[in-house]
mmCIF file of C-alpha atoms in Angstrom:
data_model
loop_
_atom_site.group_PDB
_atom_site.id
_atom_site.type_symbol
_atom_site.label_atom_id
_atom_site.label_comp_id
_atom_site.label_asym_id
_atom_site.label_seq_id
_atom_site.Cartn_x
_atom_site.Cartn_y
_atom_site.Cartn_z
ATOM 1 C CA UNK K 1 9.450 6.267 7.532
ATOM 2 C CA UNK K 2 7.446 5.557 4.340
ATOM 3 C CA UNK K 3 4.714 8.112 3.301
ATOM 4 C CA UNK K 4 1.879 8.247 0.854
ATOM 5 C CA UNK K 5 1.001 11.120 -0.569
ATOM 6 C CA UNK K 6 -2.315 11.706 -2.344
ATOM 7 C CA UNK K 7 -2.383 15.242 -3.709
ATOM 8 C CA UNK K 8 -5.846 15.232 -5.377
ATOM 9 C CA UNK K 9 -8.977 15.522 -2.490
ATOM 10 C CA UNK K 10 -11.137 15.157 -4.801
ATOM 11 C CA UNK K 11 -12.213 14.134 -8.412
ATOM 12 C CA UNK K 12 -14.882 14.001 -11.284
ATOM 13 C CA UNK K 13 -15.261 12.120 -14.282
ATOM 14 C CA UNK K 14 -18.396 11.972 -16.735
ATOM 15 C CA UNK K 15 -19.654 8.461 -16.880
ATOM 16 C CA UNK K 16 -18.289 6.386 -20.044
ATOM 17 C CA UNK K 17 -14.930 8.980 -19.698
ATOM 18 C CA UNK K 18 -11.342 7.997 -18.272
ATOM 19 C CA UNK K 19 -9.828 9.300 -14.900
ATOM 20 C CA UNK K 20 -6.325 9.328 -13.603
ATOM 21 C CA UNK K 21 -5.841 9.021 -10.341
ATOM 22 C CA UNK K 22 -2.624 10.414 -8.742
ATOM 23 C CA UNK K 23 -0.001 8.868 -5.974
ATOM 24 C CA UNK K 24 3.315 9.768 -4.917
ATOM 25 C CA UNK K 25 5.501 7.318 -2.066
ATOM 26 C CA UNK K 26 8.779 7.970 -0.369
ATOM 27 C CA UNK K 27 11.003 5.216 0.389
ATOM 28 C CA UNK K 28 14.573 3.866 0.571
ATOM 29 C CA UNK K 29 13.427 0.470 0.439
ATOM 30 C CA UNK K 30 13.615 -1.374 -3.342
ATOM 31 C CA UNK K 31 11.452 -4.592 -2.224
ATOM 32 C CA UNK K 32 7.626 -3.163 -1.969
ATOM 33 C CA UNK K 33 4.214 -3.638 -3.246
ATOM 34 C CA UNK K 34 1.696 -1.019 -3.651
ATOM 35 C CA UNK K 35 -2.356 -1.061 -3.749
ATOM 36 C CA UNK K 36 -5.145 1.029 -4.818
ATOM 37 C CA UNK K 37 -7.895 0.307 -2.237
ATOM 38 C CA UNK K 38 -11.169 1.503 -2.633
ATOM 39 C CA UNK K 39 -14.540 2.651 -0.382
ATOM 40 C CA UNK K 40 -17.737 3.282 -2.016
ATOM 41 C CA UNK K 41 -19.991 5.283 0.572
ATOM 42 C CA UNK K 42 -21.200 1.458 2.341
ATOM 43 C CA UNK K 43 -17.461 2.404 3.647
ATOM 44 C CA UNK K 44 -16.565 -1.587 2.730
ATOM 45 C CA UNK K 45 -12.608 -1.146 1.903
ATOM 46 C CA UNK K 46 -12.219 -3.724 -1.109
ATOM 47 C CA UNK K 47 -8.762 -4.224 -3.119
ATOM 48 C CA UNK K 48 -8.851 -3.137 -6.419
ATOM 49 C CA UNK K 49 -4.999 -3.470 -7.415
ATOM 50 C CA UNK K 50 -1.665 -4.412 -6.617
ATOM 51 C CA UNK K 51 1.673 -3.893 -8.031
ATOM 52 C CA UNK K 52 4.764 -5.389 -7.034
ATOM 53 C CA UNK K 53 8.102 -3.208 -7.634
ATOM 54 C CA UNK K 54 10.155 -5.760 -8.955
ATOM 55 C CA UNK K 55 7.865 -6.198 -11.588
ATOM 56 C CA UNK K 56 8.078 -4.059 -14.584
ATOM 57 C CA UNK K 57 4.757 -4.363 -16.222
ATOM 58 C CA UNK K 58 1.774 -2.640 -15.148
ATOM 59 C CA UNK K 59 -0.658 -4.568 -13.672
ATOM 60 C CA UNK K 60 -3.848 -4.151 -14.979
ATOM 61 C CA UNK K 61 -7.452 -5.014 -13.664
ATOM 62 C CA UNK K 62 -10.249 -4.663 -16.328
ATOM 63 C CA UNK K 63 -10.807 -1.325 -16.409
ATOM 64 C CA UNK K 64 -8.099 -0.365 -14.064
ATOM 65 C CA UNK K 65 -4.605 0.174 -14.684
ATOM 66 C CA UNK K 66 -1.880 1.678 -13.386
ATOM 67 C CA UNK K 67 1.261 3.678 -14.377
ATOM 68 C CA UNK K 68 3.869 2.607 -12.344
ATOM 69 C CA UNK K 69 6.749 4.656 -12.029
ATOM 70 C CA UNK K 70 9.403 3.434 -9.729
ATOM 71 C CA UNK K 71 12.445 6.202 -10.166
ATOM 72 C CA UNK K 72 9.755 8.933 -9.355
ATOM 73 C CA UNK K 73 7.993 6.902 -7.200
ATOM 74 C CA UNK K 74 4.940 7.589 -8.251
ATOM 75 C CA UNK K 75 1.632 4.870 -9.094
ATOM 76 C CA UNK K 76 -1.593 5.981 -10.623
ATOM 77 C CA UNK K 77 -4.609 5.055 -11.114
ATOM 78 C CA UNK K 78 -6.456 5.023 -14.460
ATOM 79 C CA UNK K 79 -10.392 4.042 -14.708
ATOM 80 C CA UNK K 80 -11.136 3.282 -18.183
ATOM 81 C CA UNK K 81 -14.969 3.660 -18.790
ATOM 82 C CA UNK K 82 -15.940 5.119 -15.694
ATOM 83 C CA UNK K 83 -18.878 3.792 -14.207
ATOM 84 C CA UNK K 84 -21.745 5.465 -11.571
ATOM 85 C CA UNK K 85 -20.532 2.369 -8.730
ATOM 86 C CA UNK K 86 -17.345 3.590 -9.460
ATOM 87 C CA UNK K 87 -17.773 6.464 -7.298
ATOM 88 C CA UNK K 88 -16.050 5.926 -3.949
ATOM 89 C CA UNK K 89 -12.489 7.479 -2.107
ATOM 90 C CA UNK K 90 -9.917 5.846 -3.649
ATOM 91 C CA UNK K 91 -6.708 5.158 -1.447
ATOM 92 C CA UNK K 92 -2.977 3.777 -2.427
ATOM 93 C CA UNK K 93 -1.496 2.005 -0.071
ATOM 94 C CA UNK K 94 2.410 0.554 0.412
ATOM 95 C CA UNK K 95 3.633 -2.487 1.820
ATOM 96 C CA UNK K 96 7.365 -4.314 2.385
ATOM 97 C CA UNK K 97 7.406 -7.341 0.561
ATOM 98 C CA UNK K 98 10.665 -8.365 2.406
ATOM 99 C CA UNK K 99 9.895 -10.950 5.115
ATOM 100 C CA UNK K 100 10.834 -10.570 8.485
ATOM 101 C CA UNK K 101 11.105 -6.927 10.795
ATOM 102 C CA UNK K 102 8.632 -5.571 12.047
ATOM 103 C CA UNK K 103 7.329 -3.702 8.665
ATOM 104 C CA UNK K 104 6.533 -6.950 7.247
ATOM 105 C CA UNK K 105 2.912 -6.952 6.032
ATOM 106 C CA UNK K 106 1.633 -3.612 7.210
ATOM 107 C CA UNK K 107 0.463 -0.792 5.133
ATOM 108 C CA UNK K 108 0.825 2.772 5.061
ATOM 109 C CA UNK K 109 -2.352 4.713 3.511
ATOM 110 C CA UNK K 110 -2.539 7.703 1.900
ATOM 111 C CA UNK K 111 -5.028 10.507 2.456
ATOM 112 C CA UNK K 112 -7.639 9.476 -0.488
ATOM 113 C CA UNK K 113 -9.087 10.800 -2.990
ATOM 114 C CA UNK K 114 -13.312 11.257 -3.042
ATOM 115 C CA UNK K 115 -14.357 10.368 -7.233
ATOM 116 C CA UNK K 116 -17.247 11.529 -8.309
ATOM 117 C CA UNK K 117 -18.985 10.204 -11.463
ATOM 118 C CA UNK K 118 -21.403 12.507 -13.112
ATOM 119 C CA UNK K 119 -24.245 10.614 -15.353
ATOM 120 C CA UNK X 1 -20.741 -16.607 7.531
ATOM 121 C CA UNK X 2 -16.878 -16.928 6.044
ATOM 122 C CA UNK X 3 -15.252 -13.666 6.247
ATOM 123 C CA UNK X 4 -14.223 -11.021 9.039
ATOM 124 C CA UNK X 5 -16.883 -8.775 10.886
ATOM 125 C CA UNK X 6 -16.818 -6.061 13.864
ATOM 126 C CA UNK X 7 -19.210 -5.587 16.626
ATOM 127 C CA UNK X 8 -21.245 -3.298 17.409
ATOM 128 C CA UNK X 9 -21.392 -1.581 14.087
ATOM 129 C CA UNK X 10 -22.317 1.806 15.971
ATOM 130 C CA UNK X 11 -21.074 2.873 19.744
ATOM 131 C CA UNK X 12 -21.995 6.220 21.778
ATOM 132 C CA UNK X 13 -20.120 6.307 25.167
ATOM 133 C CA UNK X 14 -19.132 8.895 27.468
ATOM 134 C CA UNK X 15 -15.582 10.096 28.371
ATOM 135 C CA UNK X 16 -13.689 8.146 30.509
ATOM 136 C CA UNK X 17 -15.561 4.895 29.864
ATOM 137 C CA UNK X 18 -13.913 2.071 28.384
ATOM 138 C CA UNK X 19 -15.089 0.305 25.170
ATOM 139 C CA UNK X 20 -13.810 -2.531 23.907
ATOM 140 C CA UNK X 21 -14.470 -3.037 19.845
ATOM 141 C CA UNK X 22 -14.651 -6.661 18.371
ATOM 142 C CA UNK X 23 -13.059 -8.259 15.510
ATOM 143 C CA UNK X 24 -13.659 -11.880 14.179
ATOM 144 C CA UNK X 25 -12.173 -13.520 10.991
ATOM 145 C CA UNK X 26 -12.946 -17.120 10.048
ATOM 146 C CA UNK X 27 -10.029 -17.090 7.566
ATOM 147 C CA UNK X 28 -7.352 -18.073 9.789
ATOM 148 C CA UNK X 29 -5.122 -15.351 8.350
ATOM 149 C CA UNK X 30 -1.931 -14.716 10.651
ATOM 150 C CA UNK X 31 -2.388 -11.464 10.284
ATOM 151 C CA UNK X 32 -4.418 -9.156 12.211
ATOM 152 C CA UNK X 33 -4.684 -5.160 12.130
ATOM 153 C CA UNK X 34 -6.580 -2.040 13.469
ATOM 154 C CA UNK X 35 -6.682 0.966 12.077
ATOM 155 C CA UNK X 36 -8.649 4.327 12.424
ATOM 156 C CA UNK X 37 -9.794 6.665 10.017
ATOM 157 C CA UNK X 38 -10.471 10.301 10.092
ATOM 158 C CA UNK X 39 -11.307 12.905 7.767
ATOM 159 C CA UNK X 40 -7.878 14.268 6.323
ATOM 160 C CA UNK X 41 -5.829 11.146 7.578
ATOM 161 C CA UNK X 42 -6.661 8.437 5.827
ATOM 162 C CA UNK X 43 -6.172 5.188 7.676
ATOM 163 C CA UNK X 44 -4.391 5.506 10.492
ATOM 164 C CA UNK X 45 -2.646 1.724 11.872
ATOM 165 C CA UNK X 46 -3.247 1.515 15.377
ATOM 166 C CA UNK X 47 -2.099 -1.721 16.398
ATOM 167 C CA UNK X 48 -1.587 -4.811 14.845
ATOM 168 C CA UNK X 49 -0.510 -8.928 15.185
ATOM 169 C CA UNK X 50 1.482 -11.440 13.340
ATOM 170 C CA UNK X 51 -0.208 -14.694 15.053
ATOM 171 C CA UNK X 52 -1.487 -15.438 18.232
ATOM 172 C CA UNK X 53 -0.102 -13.229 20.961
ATOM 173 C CA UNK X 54 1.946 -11.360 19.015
ATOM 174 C CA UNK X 55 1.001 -7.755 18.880
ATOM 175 C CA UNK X 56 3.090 -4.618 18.298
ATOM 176 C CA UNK X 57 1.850 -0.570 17.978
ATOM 177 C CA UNK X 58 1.109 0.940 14.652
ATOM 178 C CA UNK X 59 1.172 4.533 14.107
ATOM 179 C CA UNK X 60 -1.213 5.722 17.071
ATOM 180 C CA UNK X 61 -1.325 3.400 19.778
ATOM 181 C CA UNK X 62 -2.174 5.656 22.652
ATOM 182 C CA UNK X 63 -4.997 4.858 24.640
ATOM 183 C CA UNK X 64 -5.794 1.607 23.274
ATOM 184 C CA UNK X 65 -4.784 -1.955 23.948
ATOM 185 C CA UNK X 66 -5.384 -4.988 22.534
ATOM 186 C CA UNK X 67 -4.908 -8.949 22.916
ATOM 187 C CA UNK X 68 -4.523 -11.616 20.527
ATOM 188 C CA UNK X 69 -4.867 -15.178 22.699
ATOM 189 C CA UNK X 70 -6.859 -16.847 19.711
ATOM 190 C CA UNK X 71 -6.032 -16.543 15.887
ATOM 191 C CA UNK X 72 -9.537 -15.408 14.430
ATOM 192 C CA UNK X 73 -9.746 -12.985 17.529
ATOM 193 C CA UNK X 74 -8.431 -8.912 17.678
ATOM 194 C CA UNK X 75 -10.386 -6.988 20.065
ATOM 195 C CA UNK X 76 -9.340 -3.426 20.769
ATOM 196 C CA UNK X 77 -10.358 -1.520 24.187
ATOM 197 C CA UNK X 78 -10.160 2.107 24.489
ATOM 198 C CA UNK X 79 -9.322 1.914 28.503
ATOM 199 C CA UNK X 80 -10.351 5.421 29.186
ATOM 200 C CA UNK X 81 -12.276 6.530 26.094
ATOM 201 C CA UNK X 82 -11.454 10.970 25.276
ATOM 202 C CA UNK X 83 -13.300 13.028 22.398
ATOM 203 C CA UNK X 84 -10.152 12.788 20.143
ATOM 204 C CA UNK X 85 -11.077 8.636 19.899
ATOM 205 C CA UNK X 86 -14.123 9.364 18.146
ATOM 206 C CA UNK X 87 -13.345 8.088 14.837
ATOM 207 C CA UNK X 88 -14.474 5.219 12.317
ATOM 208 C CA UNK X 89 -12.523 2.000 13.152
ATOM 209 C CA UNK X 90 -11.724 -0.722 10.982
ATOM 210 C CA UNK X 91 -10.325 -4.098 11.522
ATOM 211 C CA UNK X 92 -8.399 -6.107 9.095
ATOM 212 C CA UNK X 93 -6.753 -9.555 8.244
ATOM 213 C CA UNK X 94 -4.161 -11.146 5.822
ATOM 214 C CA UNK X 95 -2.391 -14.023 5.091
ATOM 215 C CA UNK X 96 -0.699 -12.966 1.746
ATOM 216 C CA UNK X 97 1.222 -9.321 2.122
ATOM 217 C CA UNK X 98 -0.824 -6.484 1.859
ATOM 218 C CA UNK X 99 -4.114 -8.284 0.524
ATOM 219 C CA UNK X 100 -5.544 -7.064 3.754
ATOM 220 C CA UNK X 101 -9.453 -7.607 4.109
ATOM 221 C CA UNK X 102 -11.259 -5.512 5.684
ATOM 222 C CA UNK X 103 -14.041 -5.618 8.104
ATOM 223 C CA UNK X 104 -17.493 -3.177 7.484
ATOM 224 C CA UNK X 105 -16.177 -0.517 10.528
ATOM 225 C CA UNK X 106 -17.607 0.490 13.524
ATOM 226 C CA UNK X 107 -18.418 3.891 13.780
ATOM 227 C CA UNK X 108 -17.792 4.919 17.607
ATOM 228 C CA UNK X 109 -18.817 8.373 18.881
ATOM 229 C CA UNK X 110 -17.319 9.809 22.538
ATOM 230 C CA UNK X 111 -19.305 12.358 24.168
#
């Protein structure tokens, strides 16, 4: 079974200032996307990026980016700029992107992580 | 209003009653999903459906059912509702894999 692991509970980050934010995945699967999902206290769960693993490049949403590292399975979050509504729990989720089973379009979450950003 | 919603937003019930939680998208998405989360866990799938009466359990399907006889439709019951159910439950749709939307939750408290 696949597994998300989110080892940081919880994280800080002065306004204007960059923050990494850590996942690790297991998987013996090679055809998978993965997301960073996130849920500001109105607990609204809103996609902030996806990453397919066929794709080499890093996909990259304005001020987010992420470090995808397939071989250590491992996909981070960066937040360039921080801002105060970026404060939220912060969860990566992975998908199959192979059609058909019974896998196909679910997600397994990890446990989040709770940023704080400090004005 | 376009999008996917849950009713009631808020539930108190008592142990042993059953509750039944709504789910509504106007998308049309194939895809339909319930999940669960709690403090330490994450999101939890409970159950979820590839079209119309197609469902199949997530991760923690005990004590709840659902039904999928119309597309924009998911509800989930809780037949006999225990303390351990109390939770914040969210609903979900997609059409694309993994771009699941999310409905605003529905906080449900068992006493």
């Amino acid at each position: 079974a696949q597994t998300v692991t989110q080892s940081q509970p919880e994280m800080s980050v002065q306004e204007a200032e960059t923050v990494t934010l850590s996942c690790t995945y297991d998987t013996s699967e090679s055809d998978y996307y993965l997301f960073w999902y996130k849920q500001p206290p109105s607990r609204q769960m809103i996609l902030v990026i996806r990453q397919e693993a066929y794709k080499q490049q890093n996909a990259t949403e304005n001020r987010f980016s992420v470090n995808f590292q397939k071989a250590a399975k491992s996909f981070s979050l960066k937040i360039s700029d921080s801002q105060l509504g970026d404060a939220a729990m912060y969860f990566c989720a992975y998908g199959l992107l192979r059609a058909g089973g019974t896998s196909y379009g679910k997600l397994t979450f990890g446990q989040g992580t709770i940023l704080t950003v400090h004005p | 209003d376009a999008g996917i919603t849950q009713s009631p937003r808020y539930k108190i019930t008592e142990t042993g009653r059953q509750v039944t939680l709504m789910c509504h998208q106007t998308w049309s998405h194939s895809y339909m999903f319930w999940y669960r989360q709690d403090l330490g866990h994450g999101l939890r799938l409970i159950y979820y459906s590839a079209a119309a009466d197609i469902t199949d359990k997530g991760e923690v399907p005990d004590g709840y059912v659902v039904s999928r006889s119309k597309t924009e439709n998911f509800p989930l019951t809780l037949e006999s509702a225990t303390r351990s159910q109390t939770s914040v439950y969210f609903c979900a749709s997609s059409e694309i894999p993994g771009e699941q939307y999310f409905g605003p939750g529905t906080r449900l408290t068992v006493t």
